[in-house]
Short mmCIF file of C-alpha atoms and ligand atoms in Angstrom, two decimals:
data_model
loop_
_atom_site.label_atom_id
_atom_site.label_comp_id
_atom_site.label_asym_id
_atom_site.label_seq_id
_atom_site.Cartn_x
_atom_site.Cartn_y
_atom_site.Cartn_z
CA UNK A 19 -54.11 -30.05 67.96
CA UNK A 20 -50.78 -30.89 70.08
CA UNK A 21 -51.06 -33.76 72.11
CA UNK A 22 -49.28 -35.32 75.04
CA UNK A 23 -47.92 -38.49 74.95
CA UNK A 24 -47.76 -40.49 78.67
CA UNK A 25 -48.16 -43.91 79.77
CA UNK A 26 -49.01 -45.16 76.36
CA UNK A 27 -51.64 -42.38 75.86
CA UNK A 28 -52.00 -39.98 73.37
CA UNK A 29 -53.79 -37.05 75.00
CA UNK A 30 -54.96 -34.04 73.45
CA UNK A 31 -53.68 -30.48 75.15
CA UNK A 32 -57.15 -28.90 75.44
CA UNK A 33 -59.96 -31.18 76.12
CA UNK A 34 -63.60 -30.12 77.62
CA UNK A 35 -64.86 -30.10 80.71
CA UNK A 36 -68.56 -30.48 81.77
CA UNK A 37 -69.11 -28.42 84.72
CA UNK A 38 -72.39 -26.95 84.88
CA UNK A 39 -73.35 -28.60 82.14
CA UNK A 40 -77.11 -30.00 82.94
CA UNK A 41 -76.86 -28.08 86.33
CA UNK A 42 -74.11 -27.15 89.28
CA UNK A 43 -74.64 -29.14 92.62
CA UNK A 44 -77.96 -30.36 91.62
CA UNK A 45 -79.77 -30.88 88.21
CA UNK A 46 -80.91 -28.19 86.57
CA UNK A 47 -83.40 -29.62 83.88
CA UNK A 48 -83.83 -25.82 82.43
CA UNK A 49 -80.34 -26.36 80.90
CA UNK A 50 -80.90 -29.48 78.97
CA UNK A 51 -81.10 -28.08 75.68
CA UNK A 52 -78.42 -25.52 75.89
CA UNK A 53 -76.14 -28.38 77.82
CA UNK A 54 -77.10 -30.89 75.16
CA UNK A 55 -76.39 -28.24 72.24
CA UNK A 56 -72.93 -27.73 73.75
CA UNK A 57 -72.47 -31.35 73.92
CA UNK A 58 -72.96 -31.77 70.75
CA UNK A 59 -71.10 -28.97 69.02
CA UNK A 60 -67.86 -29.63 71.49
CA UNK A 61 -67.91 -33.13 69.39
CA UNK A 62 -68.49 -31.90 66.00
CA UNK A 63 -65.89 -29.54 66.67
CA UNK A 64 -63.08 -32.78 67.39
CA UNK A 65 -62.85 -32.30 71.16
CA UNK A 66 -61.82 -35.90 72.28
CA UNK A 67 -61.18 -35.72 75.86
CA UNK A 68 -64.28 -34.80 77.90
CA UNK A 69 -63.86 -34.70 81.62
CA UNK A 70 -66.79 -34.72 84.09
CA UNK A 71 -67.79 -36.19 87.35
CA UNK A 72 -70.61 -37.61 89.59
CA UNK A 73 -70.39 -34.59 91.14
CA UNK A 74 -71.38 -32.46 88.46
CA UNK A 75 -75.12 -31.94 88.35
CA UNK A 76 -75.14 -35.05 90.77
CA UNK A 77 -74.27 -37.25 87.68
CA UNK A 78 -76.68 -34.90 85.26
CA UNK A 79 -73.62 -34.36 83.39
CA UNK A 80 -72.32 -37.27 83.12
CA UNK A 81 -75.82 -38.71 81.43
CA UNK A 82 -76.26 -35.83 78.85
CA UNK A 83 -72.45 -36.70 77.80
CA UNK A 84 -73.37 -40.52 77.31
CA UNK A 85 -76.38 -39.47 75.19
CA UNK A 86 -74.60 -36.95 73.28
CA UNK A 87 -71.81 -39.60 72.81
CA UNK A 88 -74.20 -42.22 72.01
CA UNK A 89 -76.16 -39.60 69.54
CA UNK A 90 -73.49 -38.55 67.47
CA UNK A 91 -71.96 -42.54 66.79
CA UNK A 92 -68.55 -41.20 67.47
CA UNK A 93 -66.92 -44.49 67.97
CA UNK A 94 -66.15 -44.23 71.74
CA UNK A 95 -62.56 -45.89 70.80
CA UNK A 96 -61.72 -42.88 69.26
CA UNK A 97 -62.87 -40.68 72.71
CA UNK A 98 -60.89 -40.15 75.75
CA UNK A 99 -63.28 -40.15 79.22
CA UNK A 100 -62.20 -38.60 82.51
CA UNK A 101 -65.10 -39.04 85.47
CA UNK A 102 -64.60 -38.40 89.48
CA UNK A 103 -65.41 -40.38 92.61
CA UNK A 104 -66.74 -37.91 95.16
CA UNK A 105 -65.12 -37.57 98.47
CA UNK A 106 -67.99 -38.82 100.48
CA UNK A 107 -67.37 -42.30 98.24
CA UNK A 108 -64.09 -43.14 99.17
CA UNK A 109 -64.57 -46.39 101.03
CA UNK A 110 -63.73 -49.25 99.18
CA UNK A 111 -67.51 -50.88 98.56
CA UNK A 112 -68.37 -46.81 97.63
CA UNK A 113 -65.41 -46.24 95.18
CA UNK A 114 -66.78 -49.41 93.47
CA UNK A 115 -70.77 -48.47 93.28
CA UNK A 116 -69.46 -45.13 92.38
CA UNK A 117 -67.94 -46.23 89.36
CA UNK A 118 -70.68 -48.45 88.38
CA UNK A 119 -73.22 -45.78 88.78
CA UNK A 120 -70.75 -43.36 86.72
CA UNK A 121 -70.49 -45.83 83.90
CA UNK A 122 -73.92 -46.73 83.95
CA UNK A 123 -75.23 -43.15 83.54
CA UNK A 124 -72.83 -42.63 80.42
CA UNK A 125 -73.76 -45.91 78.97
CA UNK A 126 -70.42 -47.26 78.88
CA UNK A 127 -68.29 -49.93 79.57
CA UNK A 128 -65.40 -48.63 80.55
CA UNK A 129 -63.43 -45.76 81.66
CA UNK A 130 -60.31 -43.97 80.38
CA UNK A 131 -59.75 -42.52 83.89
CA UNK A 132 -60.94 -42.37 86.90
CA UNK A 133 -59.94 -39.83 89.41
CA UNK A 134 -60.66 -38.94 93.44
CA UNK A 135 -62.22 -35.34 92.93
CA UNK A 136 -61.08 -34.12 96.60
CA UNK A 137 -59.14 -36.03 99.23
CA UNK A 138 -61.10 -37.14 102.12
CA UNK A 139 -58.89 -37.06 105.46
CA UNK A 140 -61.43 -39.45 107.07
CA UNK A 141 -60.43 -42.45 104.44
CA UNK A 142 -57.09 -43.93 104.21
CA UNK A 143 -55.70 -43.82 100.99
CA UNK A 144 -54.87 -47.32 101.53
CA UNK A 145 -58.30 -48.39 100.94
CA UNK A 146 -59.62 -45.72 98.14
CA UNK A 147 -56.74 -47.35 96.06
CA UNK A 148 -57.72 -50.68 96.57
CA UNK A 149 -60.87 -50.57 94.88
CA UNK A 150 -59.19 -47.92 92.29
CA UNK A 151 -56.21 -51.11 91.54
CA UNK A 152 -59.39 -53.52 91.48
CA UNK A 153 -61.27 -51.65 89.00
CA UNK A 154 -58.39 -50.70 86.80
CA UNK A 155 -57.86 -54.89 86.92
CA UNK A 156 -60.94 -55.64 85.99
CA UNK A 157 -61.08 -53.36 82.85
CA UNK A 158 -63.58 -50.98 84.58
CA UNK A 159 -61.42 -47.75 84.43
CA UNK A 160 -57.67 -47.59 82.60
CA UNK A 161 -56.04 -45.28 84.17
CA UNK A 162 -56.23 -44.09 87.62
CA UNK A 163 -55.86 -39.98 88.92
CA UNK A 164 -55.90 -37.67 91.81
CA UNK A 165 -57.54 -33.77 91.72
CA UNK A 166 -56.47 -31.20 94.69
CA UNK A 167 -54.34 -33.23 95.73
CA UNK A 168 -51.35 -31.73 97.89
CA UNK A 169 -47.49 -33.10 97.54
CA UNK A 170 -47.53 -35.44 100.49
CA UNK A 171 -51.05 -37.07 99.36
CA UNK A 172 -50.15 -37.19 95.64
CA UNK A 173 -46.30 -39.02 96.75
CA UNK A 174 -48.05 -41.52 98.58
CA UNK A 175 -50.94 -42.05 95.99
CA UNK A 176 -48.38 -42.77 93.41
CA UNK A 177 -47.13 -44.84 96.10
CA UNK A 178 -50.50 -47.21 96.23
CA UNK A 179 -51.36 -47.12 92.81
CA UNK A 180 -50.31 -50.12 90.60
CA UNK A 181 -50.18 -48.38 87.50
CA UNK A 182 -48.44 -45.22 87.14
CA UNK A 183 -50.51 -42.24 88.52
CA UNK A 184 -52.01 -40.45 85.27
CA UNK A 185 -52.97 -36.99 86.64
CA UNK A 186 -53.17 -34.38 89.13
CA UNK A 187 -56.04 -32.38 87.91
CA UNK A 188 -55.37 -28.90 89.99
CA UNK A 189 -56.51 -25.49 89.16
CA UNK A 190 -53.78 -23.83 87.27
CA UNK A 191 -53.84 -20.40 85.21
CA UNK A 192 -52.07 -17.20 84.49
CA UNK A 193 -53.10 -15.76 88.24
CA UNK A 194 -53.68 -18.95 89.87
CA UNK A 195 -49.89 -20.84 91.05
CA UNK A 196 -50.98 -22.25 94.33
CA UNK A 197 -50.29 -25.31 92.98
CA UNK A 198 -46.94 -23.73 91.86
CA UNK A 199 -46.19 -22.82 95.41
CA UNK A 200 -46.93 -26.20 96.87
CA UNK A 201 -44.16 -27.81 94.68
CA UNK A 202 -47.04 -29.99 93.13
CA UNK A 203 -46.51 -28.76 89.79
CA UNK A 204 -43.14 -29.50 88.84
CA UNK A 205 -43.58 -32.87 90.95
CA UNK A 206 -45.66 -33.78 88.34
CA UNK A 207 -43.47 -32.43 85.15
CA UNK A 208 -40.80 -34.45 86.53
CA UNK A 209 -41.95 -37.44 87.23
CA UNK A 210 -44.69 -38.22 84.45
CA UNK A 211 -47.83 -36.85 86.14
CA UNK A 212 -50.29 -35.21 84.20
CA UNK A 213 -50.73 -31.56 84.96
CA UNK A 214 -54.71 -30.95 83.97
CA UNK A 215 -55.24 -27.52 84.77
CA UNK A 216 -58.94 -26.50 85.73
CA UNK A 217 -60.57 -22.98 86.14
CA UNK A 218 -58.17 -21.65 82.90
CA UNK A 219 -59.78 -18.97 81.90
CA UNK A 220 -62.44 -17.80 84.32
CA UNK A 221 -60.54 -15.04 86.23
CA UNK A 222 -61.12 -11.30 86.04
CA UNK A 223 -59.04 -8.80 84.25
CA UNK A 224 -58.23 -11.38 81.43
CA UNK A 225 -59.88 -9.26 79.02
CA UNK A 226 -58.74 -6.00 79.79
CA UNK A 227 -54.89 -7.05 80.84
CA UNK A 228 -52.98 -4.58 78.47
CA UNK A 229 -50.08 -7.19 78.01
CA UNK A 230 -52.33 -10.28 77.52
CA UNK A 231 -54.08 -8.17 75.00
CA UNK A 232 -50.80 -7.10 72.73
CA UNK A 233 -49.79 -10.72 72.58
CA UNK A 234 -53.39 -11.89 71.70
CA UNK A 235 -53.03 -9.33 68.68
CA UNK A 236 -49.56 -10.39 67.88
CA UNK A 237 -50.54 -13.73 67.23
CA UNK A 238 -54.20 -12.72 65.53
CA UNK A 239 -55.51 -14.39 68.52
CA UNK A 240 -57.45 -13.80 71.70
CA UNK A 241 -56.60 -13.37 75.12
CA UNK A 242 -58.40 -16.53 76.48
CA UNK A 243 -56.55 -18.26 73.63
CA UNK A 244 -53.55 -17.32 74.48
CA UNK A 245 -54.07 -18.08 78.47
CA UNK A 246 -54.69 -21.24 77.25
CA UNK A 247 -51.80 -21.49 75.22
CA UNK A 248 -49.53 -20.15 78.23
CA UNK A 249 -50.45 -23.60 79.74
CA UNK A 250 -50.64 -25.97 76.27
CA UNK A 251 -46.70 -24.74 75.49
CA UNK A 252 -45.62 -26.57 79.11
CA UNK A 253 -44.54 -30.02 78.85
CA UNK A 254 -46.67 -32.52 81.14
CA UNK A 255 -49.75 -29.84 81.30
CA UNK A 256 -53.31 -29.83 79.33
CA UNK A 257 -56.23 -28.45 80.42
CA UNK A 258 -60.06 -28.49 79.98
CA UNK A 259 -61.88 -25.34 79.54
CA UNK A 260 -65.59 -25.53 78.98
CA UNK A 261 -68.16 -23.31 77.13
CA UNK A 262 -71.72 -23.40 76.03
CA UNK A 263 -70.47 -21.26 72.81
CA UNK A 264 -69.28 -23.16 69.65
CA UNK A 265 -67.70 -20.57 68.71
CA UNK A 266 -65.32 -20.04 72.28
CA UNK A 267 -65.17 -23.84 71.76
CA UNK A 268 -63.49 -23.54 68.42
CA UNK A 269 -61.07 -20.70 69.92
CA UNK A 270 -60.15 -23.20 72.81
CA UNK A 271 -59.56 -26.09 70.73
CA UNK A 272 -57.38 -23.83 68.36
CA UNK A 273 -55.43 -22.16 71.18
CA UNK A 274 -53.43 -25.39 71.48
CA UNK A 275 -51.61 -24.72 67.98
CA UNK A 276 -50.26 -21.42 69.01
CA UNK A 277 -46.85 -21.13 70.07
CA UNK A 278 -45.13 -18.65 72.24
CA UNK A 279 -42.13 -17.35 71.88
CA UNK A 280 -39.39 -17.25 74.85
CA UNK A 281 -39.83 -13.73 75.71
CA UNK A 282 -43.76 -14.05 75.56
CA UNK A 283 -43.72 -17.27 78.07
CA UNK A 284 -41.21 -14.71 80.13
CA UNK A 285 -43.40 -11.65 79.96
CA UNK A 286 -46.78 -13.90 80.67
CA UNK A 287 -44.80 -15.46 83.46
CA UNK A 288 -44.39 -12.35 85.21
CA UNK A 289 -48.09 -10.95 84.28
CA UNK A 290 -49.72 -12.06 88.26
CA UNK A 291 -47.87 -11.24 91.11
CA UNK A 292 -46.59 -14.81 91.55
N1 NAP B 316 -61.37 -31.10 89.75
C1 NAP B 316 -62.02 -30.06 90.21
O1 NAP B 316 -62.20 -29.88 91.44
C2 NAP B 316 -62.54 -29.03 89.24
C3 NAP B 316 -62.97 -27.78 89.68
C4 NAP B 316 -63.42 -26.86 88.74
C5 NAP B 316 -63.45 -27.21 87.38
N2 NAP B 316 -63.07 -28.45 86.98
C6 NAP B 316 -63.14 -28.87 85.56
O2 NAP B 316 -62.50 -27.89 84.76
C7 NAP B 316 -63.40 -27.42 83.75
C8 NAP B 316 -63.08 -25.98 83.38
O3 NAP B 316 -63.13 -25.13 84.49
P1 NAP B 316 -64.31 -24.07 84.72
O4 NAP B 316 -65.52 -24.53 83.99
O5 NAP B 316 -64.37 -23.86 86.20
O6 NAP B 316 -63.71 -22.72 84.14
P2 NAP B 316 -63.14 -22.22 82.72
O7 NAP B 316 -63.26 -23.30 81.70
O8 NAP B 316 -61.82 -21.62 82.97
O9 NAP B 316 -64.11 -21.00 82.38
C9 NAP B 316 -65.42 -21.17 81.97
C10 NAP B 316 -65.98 -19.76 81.70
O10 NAP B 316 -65.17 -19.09 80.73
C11 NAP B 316 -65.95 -18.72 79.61
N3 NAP B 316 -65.15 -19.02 78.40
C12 NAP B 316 -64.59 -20.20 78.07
N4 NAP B 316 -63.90 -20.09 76.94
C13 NAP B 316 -64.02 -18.79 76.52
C14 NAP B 316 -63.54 -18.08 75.40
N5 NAP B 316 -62.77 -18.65 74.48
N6 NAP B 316 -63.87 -16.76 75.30
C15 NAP B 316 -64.65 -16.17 76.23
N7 NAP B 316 -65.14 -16.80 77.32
C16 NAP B 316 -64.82 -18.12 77.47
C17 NAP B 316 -67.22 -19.54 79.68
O11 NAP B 316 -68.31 -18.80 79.19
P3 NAP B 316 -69.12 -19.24 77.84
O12 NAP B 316 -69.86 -20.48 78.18
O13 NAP B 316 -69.99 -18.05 77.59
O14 NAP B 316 -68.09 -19.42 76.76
C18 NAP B 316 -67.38 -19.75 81.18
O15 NAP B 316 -68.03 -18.64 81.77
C19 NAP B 316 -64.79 -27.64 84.38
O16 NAP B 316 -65.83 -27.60 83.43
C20 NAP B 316 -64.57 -28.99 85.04
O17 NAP B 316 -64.68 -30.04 84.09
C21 NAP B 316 -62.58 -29.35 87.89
#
């Protein structure tokens, strides 16, 4: 595994994430087992970073992880937890119960970091980040992150945060550079924001993309590993795919040790009309 090292944190390139894990926008009991099974393997496997939110199966997810955690007696030192504040929780009192109930439901004590999921036009900034600087005082959450966030939001949220922004987690992949074209991207590689890239792999064509496909074979790999290594080779980026199968789980975590060549990066570059 290749890691990246920012703000005193050693981060692994690929980590897991837990959406639709124990349901989409609502819980989904009928995937329990298979969520809990995919829990479970992702950590025998040596993923260390799990990201998830209350979002996610409205906070479903986040309570199979803190069982599966708690199950496996993984020391949660040695773990690396991302959750979300929803939009609708923005205001200062919600960002607070938010995190509470987000702790609460995966039985710990504290977070690694905490990010706003969406930006919320109706809340000031101002105040999301005072509760986020409170919380991150008061040992609650380490490290503090934006998702979807545009240029002008993420400048002024590194603005109001007290400790250095950790993240913009955007959706980034072969095809998808709209966070290219807003200049948000290489914002973040140059000044020390985390690029975590979402949606990696689930786009069409990936399969049967001639090109992808030759490289995946070059490197005895395949072509959602090397997708995934497009984005692990870029300084300041990881990203978090998920699966329910071990074994796509043990291709993702390996896809992290492969490294492209110049003229690879170059030809993948120019792969999507970008
Ligand atoms: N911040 C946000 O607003 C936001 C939005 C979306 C996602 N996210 C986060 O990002 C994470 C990843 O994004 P995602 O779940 O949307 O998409 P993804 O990880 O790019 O793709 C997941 C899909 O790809 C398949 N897959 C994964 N690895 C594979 C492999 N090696 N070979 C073949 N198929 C593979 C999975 O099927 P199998 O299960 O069959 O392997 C699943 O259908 C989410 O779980 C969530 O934590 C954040």
């Amino acid at each position: 595994m290749k890691f990246e090292n920012i703000h005193g944190v050693q981060i692994p390139k690929i980590g897991f994430g837990t959406w639709r894990i124990g349901g989409k926008r609502s819980v989904d009991n009928s995937l329990d087992e298979i969520s809990m099974q995919a829990l479970q393997s992702a950590l025998a496997l040596g993923y260390t970073h799990f990201d998830t939110a209350e979002f996610y199966a409205l906070g479903h997810a986040e309570e199979l992880l803190g069982n599966a955690i708690l199950n496996s007696k993984i020391s949660r030192d040695s773990l690396f937890i991302t959750s979300k504040v929803w939009l609708d929780h923005l205001k200062y009192d919600s960002v607070l119960k938010a995190c509470e109930g987000s702790l609460r439901r995966l039985k710990m004590e504290s977070l690694d970091l905490y990010l706003i999921h969406w930006p919320n036009k109706l809340i000031k900034l101002e105040e999301t980040f005072k509760a986020l600087n409170q919380l991150v005082r008061e040992g609650k959450i380490k490290h503090v992150g934006v998702s979807n966030f545009n240029l002008k939001d993420l400048k002024k949220s590194k603005y109001l945060c007290e400790t250095p922004l950790f993240t913009n987690q955007v959706p980034y992949s072969l095809p998808e550079n709209k966070y290219v074209k807003k200049g948000v991207v290489d914002y973040c590689k140059q000044n020390d924001v985390l690029v975590t890239a979402y949606t990696p792999v689930k786009f069409r064509n990936l399969t049967v993309n001639k090109t992808l496909k030759s490289i995946a074979e070059a490197h005895g790999a395949t072509p959602f590993q090397i997708a995934l290594a497009w984005l692990t080779n870029q300084p300041r980026v990881i990203t978090i795919p998920m699966s329910f199968d071990p074994q796509h789980q043990k291709e993702n975590l390996e896809a992290a040790d492969i490294d492209l060549t110049a003229d690879e990066t170059q030809t993948l570059n120019q792969l999507y009309p970008r």
